[in-house]
mmCIF file of N, CA, C and O in Angstrom:
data_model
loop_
_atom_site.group_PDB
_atom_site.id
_atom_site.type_symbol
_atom_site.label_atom_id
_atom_site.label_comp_id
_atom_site.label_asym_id
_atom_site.label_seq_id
_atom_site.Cartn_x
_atom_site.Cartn_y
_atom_site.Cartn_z
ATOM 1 N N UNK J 1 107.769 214.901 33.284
ATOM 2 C CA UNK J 1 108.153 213.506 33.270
ATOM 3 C C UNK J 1 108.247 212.989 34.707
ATOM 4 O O UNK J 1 107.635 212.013 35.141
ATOM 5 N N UNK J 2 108.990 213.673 35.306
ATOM 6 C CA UNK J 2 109.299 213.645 36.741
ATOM 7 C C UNK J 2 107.829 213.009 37.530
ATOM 8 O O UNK J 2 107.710 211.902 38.053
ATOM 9 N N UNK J 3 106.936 213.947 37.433
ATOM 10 C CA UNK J 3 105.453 214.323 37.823
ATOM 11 C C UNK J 3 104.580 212.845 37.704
ATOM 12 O O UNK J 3 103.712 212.510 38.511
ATOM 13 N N UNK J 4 105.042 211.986 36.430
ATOM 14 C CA UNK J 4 104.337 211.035 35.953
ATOM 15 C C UNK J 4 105.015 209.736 36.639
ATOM 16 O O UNK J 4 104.389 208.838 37.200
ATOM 17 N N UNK J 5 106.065 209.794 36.522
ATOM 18 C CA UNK J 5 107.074 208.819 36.850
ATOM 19 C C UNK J 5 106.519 208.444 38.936
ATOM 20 O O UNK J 5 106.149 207.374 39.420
ATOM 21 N N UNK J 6 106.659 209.522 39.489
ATOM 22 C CA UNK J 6 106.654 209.608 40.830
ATOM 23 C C UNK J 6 105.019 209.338 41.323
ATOM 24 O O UNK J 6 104.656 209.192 42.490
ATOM 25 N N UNK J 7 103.932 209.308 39.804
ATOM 26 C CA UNK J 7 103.200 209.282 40.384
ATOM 27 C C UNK J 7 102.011 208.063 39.754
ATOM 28 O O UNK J 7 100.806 208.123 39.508
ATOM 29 N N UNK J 8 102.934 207.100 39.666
ATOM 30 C CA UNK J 8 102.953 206.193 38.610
ATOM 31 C C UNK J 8 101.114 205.133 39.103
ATOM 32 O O UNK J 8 100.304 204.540 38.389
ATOM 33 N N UNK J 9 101.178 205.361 40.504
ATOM 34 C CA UNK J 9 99.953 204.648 41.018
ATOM 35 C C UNK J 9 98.714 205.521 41.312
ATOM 36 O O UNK J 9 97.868 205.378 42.194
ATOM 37 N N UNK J 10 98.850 206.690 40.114
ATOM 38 C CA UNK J 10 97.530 207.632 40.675
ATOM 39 C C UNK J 10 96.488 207.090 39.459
ATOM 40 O O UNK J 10 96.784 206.396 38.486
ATOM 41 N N UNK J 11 95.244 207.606 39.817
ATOM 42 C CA UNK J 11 94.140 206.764 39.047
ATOM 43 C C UNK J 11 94.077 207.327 37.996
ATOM 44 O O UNK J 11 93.376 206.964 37.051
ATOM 45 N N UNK J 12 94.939 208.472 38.030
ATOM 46 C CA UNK J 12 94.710 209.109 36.522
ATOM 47 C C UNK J 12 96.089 208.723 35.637
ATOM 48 O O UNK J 12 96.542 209.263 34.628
ATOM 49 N N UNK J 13 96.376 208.043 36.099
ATOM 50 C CA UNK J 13 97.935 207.487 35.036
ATOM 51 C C UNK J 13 97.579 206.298 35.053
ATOM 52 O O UNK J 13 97.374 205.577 36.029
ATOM 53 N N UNK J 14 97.448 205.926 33.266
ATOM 54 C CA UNK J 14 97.240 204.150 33.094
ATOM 55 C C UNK J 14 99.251 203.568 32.829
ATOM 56 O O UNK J 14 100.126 204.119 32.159
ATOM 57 N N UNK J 15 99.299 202.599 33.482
ATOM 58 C CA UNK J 15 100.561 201.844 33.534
ATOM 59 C C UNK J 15 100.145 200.497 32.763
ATOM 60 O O UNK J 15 99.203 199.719 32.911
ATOM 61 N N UNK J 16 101.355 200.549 31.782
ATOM 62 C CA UNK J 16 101.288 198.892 31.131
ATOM 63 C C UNK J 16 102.663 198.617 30.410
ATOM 64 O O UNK J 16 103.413 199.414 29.846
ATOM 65 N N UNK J 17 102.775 197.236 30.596
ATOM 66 C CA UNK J 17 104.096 196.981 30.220
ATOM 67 C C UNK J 17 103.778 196.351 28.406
ATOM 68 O O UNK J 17 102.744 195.795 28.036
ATOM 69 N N UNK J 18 105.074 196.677 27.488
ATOM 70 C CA UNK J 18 104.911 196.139 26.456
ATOM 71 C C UNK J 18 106.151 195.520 26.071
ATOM 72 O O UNK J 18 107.193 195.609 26.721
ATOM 73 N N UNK J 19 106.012 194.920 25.047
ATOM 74 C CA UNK J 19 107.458 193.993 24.531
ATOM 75 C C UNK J 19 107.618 195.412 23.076
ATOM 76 O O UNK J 19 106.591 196.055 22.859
ATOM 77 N N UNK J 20 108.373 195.614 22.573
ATOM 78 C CA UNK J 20 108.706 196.015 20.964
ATOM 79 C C UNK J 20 110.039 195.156 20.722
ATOM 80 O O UNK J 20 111.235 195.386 20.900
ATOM 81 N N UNK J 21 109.465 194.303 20.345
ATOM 82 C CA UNK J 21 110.658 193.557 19.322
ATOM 83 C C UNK J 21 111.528 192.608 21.043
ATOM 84 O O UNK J 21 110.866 192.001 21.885
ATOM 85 N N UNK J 22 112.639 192.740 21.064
ATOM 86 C CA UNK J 22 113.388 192.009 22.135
ATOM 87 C C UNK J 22 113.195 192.883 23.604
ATOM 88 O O UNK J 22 112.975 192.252 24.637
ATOM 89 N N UNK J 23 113.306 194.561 23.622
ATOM 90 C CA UNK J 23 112.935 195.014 24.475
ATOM 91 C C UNK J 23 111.528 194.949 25.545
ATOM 92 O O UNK J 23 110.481 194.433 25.155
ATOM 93 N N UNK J 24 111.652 195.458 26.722
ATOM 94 C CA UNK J 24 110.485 195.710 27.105
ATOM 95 C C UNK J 24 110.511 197.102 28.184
ATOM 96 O O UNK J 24 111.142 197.551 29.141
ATOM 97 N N UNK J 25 109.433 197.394 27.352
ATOM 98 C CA UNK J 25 108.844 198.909 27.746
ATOM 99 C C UNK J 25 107.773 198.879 28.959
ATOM 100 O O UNK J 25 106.893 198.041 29.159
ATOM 101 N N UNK J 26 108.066 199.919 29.637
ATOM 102 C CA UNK J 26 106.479 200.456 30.262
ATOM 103 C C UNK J 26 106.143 201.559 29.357
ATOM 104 O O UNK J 26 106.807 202.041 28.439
ATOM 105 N N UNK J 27 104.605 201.960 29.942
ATOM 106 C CA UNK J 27 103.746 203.286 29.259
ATOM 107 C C UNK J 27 103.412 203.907 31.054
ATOM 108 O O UNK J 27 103.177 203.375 32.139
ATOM 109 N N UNK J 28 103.557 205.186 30.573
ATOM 110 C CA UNK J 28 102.947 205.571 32.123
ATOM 111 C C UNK J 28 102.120 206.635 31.101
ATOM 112 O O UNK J 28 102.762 207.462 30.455
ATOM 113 N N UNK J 29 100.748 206.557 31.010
ATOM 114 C CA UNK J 29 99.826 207.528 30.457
ATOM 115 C C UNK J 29 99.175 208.008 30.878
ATOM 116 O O UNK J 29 98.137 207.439 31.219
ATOM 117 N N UNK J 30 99.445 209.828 31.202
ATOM 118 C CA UNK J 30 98.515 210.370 31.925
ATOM 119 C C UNK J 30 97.740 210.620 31.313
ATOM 120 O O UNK J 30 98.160 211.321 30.393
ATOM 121 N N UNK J 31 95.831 210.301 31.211
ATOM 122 C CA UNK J 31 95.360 210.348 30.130
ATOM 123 C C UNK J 31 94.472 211.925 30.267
ATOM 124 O O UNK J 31 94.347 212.624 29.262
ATOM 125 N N UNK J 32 94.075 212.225 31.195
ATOM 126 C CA UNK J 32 93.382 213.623 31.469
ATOM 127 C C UNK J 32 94.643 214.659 31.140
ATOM 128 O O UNK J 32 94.209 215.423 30.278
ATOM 129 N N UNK J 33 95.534 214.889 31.345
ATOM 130 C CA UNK J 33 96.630 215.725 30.935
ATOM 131 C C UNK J 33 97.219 215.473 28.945
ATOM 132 O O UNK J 33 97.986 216.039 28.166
ATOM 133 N N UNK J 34 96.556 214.645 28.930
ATOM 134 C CA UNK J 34 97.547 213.578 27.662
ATOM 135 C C UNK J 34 98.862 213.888 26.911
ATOM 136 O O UNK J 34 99.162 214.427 25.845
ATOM 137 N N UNK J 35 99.661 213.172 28.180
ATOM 138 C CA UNK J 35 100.845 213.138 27.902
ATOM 139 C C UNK J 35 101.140 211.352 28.685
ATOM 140 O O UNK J 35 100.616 210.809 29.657
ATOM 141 N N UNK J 36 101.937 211.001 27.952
ATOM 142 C CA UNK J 36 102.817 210.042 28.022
ATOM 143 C C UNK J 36 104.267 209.860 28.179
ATOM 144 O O UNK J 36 105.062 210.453 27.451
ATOM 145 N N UNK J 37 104.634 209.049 29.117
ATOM 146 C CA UNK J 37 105.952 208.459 29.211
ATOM 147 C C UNK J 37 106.547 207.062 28.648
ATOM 148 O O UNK J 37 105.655 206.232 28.825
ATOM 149 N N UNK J 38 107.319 206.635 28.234
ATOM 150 C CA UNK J 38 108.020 205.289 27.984
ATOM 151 C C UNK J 38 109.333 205.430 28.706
ATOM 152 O O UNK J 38 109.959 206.451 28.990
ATOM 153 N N UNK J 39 109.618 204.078 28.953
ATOM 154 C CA UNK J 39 110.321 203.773 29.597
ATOM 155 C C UNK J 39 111.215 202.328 29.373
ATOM 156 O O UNK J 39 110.632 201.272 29.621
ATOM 157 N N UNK J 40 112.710 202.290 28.877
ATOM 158 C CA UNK J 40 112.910 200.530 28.363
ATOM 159 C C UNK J 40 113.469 200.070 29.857
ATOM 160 O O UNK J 40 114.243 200.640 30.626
ATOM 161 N N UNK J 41 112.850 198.961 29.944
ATOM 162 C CA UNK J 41 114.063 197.989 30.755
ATOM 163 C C UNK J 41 115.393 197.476 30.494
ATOM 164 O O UNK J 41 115.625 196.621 29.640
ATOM 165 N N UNK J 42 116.653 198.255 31.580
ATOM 166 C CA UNK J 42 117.502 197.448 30.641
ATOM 167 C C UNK J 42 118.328 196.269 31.838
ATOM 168 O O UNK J 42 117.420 195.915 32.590
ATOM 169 N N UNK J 43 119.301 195.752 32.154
ATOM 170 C CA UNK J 43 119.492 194.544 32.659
ATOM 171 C C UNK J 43 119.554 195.181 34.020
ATOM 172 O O UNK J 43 118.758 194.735 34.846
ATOM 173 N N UNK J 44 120.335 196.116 34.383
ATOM 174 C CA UNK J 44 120.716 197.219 35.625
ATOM 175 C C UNK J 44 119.874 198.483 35.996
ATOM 176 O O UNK J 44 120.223 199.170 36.955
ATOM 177 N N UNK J 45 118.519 198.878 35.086
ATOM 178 C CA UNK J 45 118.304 200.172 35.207
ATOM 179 C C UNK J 45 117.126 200.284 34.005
ATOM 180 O O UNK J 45 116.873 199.542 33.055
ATOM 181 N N UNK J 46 116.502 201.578 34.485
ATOM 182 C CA UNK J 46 115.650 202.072 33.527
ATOM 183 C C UNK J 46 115.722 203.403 32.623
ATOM 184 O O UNK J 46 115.389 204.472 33.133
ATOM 185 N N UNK J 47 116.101 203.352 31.451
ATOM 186 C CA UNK J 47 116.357 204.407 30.291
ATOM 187 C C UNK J 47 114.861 205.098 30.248
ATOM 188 O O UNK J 47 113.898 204.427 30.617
ATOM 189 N N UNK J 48 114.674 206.537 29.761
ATOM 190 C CA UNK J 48 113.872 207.552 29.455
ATOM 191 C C UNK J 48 114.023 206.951 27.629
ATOM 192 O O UNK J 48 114.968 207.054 26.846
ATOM 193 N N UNK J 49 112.799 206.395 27.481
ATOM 194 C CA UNK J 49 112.784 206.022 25.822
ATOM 195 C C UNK J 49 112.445 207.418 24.849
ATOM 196 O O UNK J 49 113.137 207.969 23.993
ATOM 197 N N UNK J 50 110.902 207.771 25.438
ATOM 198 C CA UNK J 50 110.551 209.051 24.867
ATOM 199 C C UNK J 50 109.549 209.345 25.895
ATOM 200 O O UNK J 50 109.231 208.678 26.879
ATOM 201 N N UNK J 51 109.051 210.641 25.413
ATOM 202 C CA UNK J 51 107.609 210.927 25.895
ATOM 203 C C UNK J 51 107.117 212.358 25.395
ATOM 204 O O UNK J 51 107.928 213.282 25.326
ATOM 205 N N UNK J 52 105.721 212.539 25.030
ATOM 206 C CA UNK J 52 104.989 213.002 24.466
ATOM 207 C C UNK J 52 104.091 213.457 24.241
ATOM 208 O O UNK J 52 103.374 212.478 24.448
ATOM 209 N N UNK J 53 103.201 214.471 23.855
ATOM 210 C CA UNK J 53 101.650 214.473 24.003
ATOM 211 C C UNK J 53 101.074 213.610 22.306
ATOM 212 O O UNK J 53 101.568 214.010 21.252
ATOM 213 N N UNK J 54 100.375 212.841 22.309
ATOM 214 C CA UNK J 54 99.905 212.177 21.511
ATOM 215 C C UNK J 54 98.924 212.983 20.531
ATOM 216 O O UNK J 54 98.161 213.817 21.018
ATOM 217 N N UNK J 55 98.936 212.827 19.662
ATOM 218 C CA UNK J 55 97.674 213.236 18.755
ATOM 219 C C UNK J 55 96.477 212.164 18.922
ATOM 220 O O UNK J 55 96.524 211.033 19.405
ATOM 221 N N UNK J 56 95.222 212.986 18.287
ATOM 222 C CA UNK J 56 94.094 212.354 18.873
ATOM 223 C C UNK J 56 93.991 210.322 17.781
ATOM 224 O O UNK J 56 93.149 209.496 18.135
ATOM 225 N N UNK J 57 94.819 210.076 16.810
ATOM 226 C CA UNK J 57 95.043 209.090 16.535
ATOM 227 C C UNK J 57 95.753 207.922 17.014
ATOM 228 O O UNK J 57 95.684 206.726 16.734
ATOM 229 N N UNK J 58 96.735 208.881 18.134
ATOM 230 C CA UNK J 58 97.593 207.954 19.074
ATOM 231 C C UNK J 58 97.132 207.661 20.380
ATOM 232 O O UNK J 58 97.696 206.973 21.231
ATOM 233 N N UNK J 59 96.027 208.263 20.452
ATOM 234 C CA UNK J 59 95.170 208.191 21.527
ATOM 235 C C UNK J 59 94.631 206.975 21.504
ATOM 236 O O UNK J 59 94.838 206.060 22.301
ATOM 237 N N UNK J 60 93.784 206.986 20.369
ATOM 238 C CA UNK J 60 93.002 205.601 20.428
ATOM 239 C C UNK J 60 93.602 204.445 20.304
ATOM 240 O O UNK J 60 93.152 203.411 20.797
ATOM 241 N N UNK J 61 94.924 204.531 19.476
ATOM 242 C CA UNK J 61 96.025 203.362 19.884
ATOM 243 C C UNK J 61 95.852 202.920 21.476
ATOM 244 O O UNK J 61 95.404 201.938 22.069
ATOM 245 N N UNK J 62 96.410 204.096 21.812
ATOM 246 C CA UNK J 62 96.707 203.899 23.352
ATOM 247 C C UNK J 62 95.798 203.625 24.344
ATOM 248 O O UNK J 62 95.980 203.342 25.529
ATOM 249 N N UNK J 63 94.631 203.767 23.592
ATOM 250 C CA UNK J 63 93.397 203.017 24.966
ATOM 251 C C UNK J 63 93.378 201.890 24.277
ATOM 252 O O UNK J 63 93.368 201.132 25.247
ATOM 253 N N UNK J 64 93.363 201.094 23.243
ATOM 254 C CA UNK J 64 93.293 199.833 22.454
ATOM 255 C C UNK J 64 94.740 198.679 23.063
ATOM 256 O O UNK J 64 94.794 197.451 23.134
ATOM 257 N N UNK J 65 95.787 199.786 23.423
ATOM 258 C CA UNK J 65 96.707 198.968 24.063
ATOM 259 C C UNK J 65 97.185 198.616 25.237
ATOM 260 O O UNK J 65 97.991 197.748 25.573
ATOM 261 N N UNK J 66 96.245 199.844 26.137
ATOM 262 C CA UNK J 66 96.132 199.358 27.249
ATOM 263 C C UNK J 66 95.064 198.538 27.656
ATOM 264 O O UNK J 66 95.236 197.715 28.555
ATOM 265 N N UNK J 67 94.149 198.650 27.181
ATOM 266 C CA UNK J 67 92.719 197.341 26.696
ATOM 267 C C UNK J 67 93.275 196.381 26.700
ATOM 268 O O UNK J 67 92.749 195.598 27.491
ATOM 269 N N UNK J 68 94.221 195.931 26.151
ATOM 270 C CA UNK J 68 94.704 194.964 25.502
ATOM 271 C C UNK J 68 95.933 194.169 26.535
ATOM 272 O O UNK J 68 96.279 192.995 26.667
ATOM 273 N N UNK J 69 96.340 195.396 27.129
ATOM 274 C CA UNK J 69 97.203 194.798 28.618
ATOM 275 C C UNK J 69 96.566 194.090 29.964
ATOM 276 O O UNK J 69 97.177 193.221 30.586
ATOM 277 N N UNK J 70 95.272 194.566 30.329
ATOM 278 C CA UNK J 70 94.495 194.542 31.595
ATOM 279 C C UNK J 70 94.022 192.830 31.597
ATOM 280 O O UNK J 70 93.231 192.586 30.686
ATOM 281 N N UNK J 71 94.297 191.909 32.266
ATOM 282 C CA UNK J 71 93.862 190.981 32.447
ATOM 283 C C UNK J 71 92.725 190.779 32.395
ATOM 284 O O UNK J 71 92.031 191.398 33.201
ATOM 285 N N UNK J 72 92.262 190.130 31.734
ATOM 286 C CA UNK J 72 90.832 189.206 31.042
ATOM 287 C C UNK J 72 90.360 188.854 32.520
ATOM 288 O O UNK J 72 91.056 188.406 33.430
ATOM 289 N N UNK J 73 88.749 189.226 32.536
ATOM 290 C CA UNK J 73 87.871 188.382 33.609
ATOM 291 C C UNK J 73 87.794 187.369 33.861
ATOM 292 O O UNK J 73 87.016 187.010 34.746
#
């Protein structure tokens, strides 16, 4: 976790922020390792939500939602 967190601007970790419901999350996804971090925002600080190695179904979520984060041309 540590590893991902500290290394949040390497080209092999995709970063994206999401809303779930009132919260808002980051993703720090290392995708060559595939493992993932979350992370909630809270008013003072940042909570450890979960993190995980994904199955190959949560995978394709997860490139569809970071697709889906990256600013339009």
């Amino acid at each position: 976790v540590r590893v991902v967190l500290e290394n949040a601007r390497h080209a092999d970790i995709k970063f994206w922020a999401n809303a779930r419901g009132s919260d808002q999350h980051f993703c720090l996804w290392h995708s060559k390792l595939n493992f993932i971090v979350v992370v909630k925002q809270t008013a003072h600080s940042y909570l450890l939500k979960t993190c995980y190695c994904p199955d190959p179904s949560r995978v394709r979520k997860l490139h569809v939602e970071y697709a889906q984060s990256r600013p339009r041309p």
